[in-house]
Coordinates of C-alpha atoms in Angstrom, one line a residue:
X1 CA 21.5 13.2 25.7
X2 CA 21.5 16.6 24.0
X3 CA 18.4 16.4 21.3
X4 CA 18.5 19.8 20.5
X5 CA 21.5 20.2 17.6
X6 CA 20.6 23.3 15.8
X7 CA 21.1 26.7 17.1
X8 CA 18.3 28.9 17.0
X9 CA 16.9 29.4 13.5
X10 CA 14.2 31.5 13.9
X11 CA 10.5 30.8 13.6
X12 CA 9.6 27.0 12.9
X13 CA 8.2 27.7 9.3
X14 CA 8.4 24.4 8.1
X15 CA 5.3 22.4 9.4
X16 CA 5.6 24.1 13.0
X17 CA 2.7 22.1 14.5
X18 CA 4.5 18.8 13.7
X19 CA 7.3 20.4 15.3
X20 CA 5.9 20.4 18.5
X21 CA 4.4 17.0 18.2
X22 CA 8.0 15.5 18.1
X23 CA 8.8 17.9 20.9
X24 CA 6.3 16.6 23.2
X25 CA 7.1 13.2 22.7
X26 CA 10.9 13.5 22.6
X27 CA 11.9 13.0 19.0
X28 CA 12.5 16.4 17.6
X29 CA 15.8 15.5 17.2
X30 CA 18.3 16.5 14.4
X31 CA 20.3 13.5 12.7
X32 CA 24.0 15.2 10.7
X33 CA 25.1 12.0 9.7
X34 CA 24.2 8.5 8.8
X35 CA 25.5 4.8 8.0
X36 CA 24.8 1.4 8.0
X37 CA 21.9 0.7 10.7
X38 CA 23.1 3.6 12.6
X39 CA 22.2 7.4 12.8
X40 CA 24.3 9.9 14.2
X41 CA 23.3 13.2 16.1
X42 CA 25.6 15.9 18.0
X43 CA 26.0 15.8 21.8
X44 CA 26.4 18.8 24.1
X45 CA 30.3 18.6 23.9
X46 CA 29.9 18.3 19.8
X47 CA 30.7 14.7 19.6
X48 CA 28.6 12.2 17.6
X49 CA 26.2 10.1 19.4
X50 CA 25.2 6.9 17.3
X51 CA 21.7 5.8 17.3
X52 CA 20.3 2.5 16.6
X53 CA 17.8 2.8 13.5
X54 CA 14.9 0.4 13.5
X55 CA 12.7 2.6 12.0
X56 CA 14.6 2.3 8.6
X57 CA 13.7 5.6 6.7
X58 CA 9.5 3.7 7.0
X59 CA 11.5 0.5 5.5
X60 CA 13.3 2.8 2.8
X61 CA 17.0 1.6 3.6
X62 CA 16.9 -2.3 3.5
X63 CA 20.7 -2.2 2.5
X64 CA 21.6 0.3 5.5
X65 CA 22.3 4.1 5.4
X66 CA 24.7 5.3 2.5
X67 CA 25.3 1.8 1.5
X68 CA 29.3 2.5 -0.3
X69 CA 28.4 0.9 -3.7
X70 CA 25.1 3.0 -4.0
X71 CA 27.0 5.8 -2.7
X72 CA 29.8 4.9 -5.1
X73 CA 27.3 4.2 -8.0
X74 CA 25.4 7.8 -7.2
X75 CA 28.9 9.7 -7.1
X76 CA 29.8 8.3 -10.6
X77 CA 26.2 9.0 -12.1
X78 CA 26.6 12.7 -11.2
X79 CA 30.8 13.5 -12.1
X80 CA 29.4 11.8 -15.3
X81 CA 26.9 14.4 -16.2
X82 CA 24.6 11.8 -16.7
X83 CA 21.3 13.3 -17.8
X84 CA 18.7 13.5 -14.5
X85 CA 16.1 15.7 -17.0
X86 CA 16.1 14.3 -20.7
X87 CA 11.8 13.9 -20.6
X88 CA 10.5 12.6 -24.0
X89 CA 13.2 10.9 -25.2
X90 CA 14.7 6.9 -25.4
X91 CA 15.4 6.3 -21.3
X92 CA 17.1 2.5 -22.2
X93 CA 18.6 2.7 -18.4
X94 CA 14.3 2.5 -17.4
X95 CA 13.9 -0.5 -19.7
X96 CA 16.9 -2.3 -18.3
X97 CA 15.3 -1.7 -15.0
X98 CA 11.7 -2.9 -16.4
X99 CA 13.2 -6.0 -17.3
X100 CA 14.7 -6.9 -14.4
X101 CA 12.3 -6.4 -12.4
X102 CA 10.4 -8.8 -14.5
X103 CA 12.6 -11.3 -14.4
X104 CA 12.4 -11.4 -10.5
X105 CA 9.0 -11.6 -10.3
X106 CA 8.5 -13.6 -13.2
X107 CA 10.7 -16.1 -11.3
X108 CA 8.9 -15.4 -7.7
X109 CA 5.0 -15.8 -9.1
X110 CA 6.1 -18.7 -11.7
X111 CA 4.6 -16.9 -14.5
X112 CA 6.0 -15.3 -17.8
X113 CA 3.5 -12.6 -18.8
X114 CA 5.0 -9.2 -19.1
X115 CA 4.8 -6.6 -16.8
X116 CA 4.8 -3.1 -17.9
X117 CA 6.3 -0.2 -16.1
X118 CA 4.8 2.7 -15.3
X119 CA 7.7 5.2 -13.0
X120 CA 7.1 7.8 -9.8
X121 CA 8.5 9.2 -7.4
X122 CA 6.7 8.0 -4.5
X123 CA 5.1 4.9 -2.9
X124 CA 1.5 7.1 -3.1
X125 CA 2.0 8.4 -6.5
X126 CA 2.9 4.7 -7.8
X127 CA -0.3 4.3 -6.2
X128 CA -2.1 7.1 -7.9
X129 CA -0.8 6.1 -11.5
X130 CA -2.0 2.3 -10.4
X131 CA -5.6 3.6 -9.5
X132 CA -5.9 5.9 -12.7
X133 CA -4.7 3.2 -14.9
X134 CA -7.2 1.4 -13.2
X135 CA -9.8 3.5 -14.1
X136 CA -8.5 3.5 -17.5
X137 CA -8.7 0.6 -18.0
X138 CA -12.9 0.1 -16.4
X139 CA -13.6 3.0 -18.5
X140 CA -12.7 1.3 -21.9
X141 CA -14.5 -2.1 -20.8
X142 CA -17.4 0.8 -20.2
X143 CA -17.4 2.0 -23.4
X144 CA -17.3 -1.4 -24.9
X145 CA -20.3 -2.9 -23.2
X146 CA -22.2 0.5 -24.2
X147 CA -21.2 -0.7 -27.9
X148 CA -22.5 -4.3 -27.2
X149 CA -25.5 -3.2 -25.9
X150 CA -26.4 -0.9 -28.6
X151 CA -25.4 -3.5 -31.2
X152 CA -28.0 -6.0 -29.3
X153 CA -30.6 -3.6 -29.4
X154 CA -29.8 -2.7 -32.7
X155 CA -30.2 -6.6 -33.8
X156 CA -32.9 -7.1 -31.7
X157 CA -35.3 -4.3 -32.8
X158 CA -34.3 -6.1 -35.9
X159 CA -35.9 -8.8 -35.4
X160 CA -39.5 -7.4 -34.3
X161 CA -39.4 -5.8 -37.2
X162 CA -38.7 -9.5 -38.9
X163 CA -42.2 -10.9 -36.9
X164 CA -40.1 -11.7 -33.5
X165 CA -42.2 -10.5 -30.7
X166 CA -40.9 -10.0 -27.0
X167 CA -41.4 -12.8 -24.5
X168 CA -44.6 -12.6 -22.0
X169 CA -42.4 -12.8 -19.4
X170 CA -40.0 -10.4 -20.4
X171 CA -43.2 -7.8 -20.6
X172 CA -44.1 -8.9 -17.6
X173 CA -40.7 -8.3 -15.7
X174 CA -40.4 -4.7 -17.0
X175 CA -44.3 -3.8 -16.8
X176 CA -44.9 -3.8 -20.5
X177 CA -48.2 -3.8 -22.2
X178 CA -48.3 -5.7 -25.0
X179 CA -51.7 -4.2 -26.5
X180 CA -50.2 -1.6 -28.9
X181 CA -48.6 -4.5 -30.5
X182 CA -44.9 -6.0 -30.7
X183 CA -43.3 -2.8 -32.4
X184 CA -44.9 -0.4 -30.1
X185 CA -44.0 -3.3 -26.6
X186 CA -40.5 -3.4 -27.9
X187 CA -40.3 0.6 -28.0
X188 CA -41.4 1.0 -24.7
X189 CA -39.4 -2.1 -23.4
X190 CA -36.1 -0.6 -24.9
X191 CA -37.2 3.0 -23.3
X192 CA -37.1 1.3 -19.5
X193 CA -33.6 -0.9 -20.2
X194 CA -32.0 2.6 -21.7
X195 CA -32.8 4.4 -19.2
X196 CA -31.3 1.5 -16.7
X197 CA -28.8 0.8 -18.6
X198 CA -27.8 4.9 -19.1
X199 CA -27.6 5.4 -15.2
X200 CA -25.4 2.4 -14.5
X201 CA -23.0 3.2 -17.3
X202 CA -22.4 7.0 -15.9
X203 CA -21.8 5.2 -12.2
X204 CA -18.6 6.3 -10.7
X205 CA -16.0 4.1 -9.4
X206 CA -16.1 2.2 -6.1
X207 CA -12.8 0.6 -4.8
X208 CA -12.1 -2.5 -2.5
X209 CA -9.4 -1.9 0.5
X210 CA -8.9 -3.7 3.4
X211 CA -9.6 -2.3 7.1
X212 CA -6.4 -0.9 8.2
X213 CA -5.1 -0.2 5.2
X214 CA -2.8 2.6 4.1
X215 CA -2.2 3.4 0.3
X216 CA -0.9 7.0 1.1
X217 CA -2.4 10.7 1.7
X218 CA -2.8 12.3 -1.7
X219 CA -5.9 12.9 -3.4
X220 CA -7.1 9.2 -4.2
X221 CA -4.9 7.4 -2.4
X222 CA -5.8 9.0 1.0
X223 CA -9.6 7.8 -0.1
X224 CA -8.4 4.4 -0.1
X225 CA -6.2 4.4 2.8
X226 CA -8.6 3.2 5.9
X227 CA -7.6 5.7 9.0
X228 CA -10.7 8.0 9.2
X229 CA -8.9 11.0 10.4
X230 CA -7.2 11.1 6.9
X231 CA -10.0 10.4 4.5
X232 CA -12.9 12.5 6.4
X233 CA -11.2 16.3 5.5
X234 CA -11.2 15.2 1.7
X235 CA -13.8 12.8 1.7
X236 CA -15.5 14.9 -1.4
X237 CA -12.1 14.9 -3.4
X238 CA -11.9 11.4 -4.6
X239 CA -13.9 8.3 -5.6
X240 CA -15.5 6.1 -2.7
X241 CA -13.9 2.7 -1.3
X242 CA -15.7 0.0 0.6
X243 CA -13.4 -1.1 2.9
X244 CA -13.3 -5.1 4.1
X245 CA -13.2 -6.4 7.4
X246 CA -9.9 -8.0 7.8
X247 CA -10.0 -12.1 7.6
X248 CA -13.4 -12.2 7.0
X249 CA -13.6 -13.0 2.8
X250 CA -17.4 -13.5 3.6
X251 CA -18.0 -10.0 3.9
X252 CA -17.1 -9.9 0.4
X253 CA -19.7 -11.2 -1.4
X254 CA -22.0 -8.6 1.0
X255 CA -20.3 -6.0 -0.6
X256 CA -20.9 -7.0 -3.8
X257 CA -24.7 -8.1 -3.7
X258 CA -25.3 -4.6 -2.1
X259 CA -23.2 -2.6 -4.7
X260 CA -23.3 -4.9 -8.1
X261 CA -24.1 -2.8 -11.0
X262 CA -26.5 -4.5 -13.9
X263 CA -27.0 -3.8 -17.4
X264 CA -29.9 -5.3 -19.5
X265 CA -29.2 -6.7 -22.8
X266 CA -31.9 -7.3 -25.5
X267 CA -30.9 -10.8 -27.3
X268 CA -33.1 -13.0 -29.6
X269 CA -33.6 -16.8 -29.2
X270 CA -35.8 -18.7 -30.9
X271 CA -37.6 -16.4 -32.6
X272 CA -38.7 -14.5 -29.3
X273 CA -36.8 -11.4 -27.9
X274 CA -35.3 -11.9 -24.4
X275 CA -33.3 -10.1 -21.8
X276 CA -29.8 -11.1 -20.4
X277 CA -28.3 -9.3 -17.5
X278 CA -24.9 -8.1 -17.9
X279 CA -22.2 -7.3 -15.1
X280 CA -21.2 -3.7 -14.9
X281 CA -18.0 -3.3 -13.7
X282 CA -18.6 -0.6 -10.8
X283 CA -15.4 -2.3 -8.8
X284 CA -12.4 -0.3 -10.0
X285 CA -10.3 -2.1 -8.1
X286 CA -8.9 -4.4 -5.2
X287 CA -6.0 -2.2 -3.0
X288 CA -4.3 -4.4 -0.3
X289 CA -0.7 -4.8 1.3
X290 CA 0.6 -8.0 1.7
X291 CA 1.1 -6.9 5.4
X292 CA -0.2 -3.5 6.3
X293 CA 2.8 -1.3 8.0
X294 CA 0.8 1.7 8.8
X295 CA -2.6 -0.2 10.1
X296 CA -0.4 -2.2 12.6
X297 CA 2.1 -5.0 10.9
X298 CA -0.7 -7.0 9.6
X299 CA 0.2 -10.1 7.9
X300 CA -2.3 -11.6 4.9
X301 CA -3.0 -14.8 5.3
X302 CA -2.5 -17.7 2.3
X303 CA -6.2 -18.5 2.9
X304 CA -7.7 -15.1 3.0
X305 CA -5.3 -13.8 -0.2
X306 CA -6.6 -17.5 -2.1
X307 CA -10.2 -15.7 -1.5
X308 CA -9.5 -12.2 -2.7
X309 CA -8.0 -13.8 -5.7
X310 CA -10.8 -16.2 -6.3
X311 CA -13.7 -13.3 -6.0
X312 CA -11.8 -10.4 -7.7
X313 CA -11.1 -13.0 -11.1
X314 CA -15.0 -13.8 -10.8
X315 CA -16.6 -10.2 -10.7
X316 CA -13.4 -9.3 -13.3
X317 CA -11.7 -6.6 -10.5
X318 CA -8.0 -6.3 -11.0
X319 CA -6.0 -6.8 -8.1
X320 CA -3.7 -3.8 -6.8
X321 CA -0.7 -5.3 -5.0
X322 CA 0.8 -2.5 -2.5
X323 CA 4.6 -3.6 -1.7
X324 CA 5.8 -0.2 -1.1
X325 CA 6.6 -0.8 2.4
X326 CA 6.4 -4.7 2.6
X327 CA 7.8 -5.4 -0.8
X328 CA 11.7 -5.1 -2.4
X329 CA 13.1 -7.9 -0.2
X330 CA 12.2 -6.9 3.5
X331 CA 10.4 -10.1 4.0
X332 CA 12.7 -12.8 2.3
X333 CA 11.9 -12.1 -1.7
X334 CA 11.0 -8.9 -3.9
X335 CA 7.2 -9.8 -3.8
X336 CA 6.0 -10.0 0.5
X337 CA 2.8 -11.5 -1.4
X338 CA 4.1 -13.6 -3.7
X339 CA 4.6 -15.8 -0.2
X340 CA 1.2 -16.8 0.2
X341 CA 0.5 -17.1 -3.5
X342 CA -1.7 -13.8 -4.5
X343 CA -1.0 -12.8 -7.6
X344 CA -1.4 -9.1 -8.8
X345 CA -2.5 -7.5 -11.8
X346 CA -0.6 -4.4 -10.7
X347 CA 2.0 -4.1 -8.0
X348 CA 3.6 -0.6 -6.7
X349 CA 7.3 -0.5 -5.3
X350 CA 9.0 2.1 -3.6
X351 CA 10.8 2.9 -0.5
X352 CA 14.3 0.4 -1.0
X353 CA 14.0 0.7 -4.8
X354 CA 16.0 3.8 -4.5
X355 CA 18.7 2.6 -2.5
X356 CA 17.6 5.4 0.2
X357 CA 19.7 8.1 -1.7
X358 CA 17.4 8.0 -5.0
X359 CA 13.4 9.1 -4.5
X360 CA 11.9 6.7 -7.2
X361 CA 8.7 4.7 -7.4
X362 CA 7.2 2.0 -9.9
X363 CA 3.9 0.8 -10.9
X364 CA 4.1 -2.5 -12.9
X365 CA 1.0 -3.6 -14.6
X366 CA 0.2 -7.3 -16.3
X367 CA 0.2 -6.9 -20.0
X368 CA -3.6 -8.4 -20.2
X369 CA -4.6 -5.2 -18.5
X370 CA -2.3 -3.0 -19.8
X371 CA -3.8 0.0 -21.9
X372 CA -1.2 1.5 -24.0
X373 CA -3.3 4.7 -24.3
X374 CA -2.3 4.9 -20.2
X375 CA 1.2 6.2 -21.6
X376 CA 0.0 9.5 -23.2
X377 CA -2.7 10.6 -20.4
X378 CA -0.5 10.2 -17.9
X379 CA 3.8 12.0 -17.0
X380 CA 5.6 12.5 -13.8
X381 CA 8.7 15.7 -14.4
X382 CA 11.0 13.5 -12.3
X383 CA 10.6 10.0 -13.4
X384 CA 12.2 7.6 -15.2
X385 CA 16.0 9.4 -15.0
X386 CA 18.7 8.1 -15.6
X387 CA 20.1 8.6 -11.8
X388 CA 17.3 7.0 -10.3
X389 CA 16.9 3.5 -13.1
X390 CA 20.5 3.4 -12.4
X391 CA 20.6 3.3 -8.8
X392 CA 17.4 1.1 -9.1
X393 CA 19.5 -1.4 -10.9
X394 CA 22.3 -1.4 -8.6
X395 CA 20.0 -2.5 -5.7
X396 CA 18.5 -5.0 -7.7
X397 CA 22.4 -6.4 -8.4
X398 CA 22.8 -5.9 -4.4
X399 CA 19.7 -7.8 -2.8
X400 CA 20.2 -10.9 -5.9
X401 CA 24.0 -11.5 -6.1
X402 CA 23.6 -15.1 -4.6
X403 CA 20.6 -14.2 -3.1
X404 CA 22.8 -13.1 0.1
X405 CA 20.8 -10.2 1.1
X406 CA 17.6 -12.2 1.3
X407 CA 19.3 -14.9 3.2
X408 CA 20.7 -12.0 5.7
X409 CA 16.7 -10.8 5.7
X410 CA 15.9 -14.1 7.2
X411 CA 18.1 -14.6 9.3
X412 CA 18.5 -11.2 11.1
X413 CA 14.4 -11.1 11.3
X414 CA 14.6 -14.5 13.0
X415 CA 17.1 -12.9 15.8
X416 CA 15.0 -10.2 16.3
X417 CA 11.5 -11.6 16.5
X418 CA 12.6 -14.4 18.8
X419 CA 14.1 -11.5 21.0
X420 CA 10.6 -9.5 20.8
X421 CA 9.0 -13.0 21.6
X422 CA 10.9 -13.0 24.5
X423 CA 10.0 -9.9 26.0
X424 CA 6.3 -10.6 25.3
X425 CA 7.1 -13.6 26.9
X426 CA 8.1 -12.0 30.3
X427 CA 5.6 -9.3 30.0
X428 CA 2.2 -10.6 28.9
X429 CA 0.5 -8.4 30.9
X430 CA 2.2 -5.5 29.0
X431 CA 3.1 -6.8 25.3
X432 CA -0.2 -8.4 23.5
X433 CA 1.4 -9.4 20.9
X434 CA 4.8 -10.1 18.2
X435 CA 3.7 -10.1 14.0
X436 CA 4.9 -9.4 11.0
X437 CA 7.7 -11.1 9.0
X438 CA 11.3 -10.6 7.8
X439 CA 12.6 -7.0 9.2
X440 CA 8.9 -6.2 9.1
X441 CA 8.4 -6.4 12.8
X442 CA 5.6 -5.1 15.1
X443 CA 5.3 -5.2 18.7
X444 CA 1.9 -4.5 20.0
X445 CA 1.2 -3.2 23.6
X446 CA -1.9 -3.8 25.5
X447 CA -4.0 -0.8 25.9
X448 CA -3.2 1.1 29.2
X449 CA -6.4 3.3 29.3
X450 CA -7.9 1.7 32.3
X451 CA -4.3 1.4 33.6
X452 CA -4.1 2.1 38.1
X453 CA -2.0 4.9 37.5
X454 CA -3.2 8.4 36.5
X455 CA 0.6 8.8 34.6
X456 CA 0.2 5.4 32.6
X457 CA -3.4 6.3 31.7
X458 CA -2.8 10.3 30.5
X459 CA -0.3 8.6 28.1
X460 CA -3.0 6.4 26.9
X461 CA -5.3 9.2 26.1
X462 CA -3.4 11.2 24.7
X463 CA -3.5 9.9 20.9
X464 CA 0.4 9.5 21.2
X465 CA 1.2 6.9 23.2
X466 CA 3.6 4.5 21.3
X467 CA 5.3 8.5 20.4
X468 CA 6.2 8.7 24.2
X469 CA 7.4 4.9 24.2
X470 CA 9.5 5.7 21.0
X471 CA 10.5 9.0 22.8
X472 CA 11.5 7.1 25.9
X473 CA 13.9 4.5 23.8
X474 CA 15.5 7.7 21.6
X475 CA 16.4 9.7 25.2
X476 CA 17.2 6.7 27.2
X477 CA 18.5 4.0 25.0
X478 CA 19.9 5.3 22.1
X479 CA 17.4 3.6 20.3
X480 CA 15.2 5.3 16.6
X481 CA 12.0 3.4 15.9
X482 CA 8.1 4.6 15.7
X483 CA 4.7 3.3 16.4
X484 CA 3.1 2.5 13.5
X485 CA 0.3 5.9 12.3
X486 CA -3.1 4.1 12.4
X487 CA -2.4 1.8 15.1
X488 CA -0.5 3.5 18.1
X489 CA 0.0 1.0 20.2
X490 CA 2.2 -0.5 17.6
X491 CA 5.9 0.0 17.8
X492 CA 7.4 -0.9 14.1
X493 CA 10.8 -2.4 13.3
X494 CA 11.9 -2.1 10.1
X495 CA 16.3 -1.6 10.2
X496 CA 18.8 -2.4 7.5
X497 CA 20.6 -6.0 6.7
X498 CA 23.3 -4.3 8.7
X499 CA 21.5 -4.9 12.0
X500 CA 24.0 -6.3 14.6
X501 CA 23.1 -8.4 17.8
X502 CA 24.3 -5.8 19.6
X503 CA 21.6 -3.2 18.4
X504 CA 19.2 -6.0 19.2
X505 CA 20.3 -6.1 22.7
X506 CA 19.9 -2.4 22.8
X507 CA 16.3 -2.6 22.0
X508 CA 15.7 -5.7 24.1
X509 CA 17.3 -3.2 27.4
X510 CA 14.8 -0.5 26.2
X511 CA 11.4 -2.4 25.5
X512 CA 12.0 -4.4 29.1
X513 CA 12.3 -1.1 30.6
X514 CA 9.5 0.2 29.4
X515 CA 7.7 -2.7 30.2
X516 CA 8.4 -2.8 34.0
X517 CA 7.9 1.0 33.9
X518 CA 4.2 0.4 32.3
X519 CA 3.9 -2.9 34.8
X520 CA 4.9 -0.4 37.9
X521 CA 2.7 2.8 36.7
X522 CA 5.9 5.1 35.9
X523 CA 4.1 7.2 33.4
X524 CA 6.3 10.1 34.7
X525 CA 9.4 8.4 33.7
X526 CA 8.1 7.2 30.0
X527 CA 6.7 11.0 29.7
X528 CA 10.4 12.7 30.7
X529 CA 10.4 14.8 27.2
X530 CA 7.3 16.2 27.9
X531 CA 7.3 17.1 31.8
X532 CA 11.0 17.9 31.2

């Protein structure tokens, strides 16, 4: 198979070293034309050679490639002139949009609070506009418990003046003599709980993410997104996140008994002035994906979403729901977490919300955190168009008309996990394991590092290992799919509706071959792009 279809251009200019990454593994290939489940590239002889897509644009083309009414919908938008840049102005095609994407999830979650919308571009900058909302949103509480507190103290000094003293205790607690007297005891009892209460109030953010996680690379997002190679080279960019083991909802309690922010409130009861501790809200936010694509194919659990939920409502952290890659029907219904019953308090979509041919985000928001003030602080140039609502709204009217294209989820997922089952079946020496859900499919391979042949185990340490397996299907079988970024040993399948059983049996060729070729140390072989 011919993978190189360009002439000589030149220098590589655009991102060179990535370049030669997909070199070395084998998947520097150019794609001229796409449709369906199926990419096309040129041959040798100029002929089209169709490739089997499982890696689905990272899930971005649920429908398929260039689905014809998208397509259709997309040429009639532009021979319209509709207007792509009309910023700051009445956009009823977003509204329409809004709307309908409540009425889905109102219908999934069983709820009928609104949801507001926020637009983007991307899956990370919904993300971003989720997190500063977010932030918003714990600033204004912020500001309200520094009112609180000053009206306490207010009331409080008050009352000493009135003949209330402060309670022995209280004195006691804080290291308060009370031999000048009440007034001058309350003075210097206010002076230690303002200062406190000062320092806590100017504490920055600190964010929950799962382990594994991936929220995106820019400037927050990469902060909350768990892979340590991406954080650590920005690491003083962005605010902090304390990152949760995955399954374990024990750990979170740890985290919050270490990091728990307090604020002291003077309050009078029964004639005596007292102190009352106060939460400070020092957890922006929760960040999880119902089932983590880049960390591995990950699938939250009922149980362990039931305990997010249940500690995030009692410490007051809102819940950020990341369906960008998991969400918009790939599993069976818009909401992959409204399966095992977590609610959100924001959700971000992406990826098949454009159709593939549109580059449009949304961040949706629960109107009993919504802060209206959010709308003015924060713009994207591109979002909220006319071309990309629209094409929005025609997916929306493709994956619900009968509820046909989550039926076809089901059943074409079913078809290809039990063939992935079935390899891992004949190769358990090889294949560790088969997760995920809907066309949200990973198959994990067991680490080859201490593999018996010197081939198998170069691969192994090389940092690219499911890249070279990928590789191996691309030149040998005609098949497009990619190990997942954080988790290498991952290969990810993600295709289109459109999937047929004959692409499944193209793959199933390919990942037994590989298999025996891992079983019989043929590193060589699996490594062709990159010994030539």
């Amino acid at each position: 198979m011919d993978t190189n279809n360009s002439a000589a251009e030149g220098p590589e200019l655009a991102e060179p070293y990535l370049r030669e990454v997909l070199d070395m593994a084998g998947l520097a290939v150019e794609y001229v034309r796409a449709g369906g489940n199926t990419l096309y590239q040129r041959g040798a002889d100029g002929g089209e050679i169709a490739i089997a897509d499982f890696a689905g644009g990272y899930g971005s083309v649920l429908l398929g490639h260039n689905h014809p009414d998208i397509v259709r919908c997309a040429r009639e938008l532009l021979e319209a002139g509709t207007p792509v840049h009309a910023q700051f102005s009445r956009h009823p095609y977003a509204n329409r949009l809004a709307s309908e994407l409540n009425r889905i999830v109102h219908r999934e979650l069983g709820t009928d609070e609104p949801y507001y919308a926020i637009f983007a571009n991307t899956g990370a900058e919904a993300v971003e506009a989720a997190v500063k909302h977010a932030e918003m949103d714990r600033g204004m509480r912020i500001v309200a418990l520094g009112e609180e507190l000053q009206r306490s103290a207010d009331s409080a000094r008050d009352a000493v003046a009135g003949g209330s003293v402060v309670a022995d205790r209280v004195l006691r607690r804080f290291g308060v003599s009370a031999a000048a007297g009440p007034a001058a005891a309350f003075a210097e009892l206010e002076r230690h709980l303002t200062e406190h209460n000062t320092a806590q109030l100017e504490r920055p953010p600190l964010f929950l993410a799962l382990e594994g996680g991936f929220h995106g690379k820019l400037g927050t997002s990469v902060q909350l997104t768990h892979n340590e190679a991406y954080r650590t080279p920005f690491r003083s960019l962005a605010a902090q996140a304390r990152f949760v083991p995955w399954e374990r909802p024990e750990a979170l309690k740890e985290i919050h008994e270490r990091d728990r922010g307090v604020c002291f409130e003077l309050v009078v009861a029964d004639g005596q002035v007292d102190v009352a501790e106060r939460e400070f809200p020092v957890f922006c936010a929760f960040l999880l994906e119902p089932i983590q694509g880049e960390g591995g194919i990950h699938v939250l659990t009922a149980e362990f979403a039931e305990a997010i939920q249940r500690f995030c409502e009692e410490i007051d952290c809102p819940v950020i729901v990341d369906e960008i890659q998991a969400g918009m029907g790939r599993t069976g219904t818009l909401l992959a977490s409204s399966q095992v019953g977590l609610r959100g308090d924001y959700y971000t979509l992406a990826k098949t919300l454009g159709g593939g041919i549109a580059k449009t985000s949304v961040m949706l928001v629960r109107e009993t955190r919504y802060r209206r003030e959010f709308e003015i602080v924060h713009s994207s140039t591109f979002a909220k168009d006319s071309f990309s609502c629209t094409v929005a709204l025609k997916v929306l009217e493709l994956l619900e008309t009968d509820g046909g294209a989550y039926r076809r989820v089901e059943e074409r997922g079913a078809a290809l996990r039990a063939m992935l089952e079935s390899v891992r079946a004949d190769f358990p020496e090889q294949v560790q394991e088969v997760r995920g859900k809907g066309l949200m499919l990973g198959l994990e391979f067991r680490d080859q590092s201490d593999a018996e042949s010197e081939a198998v185990r170069g691969l192994a340490g090389s940092g690219l290992f499911g890249y070279f397996l990928a590789g191996h299907l691309l030149r040998e079988h005609r098949v497009r799919t990619f190990p997942t970024a954080s988790a290498v040993n991952t290969l990810r399948f993600e295709p289109s509706i459109e999937l047929a059983d004959e692409e499944i049996a193209r793959l199933e060729t390919g990942l037994r071959d590989i298999c025996a070729l891992l079983r019989d140390g043929d590193g060589s072989r699996l490594a062709g792009a990159a010994t030539g």
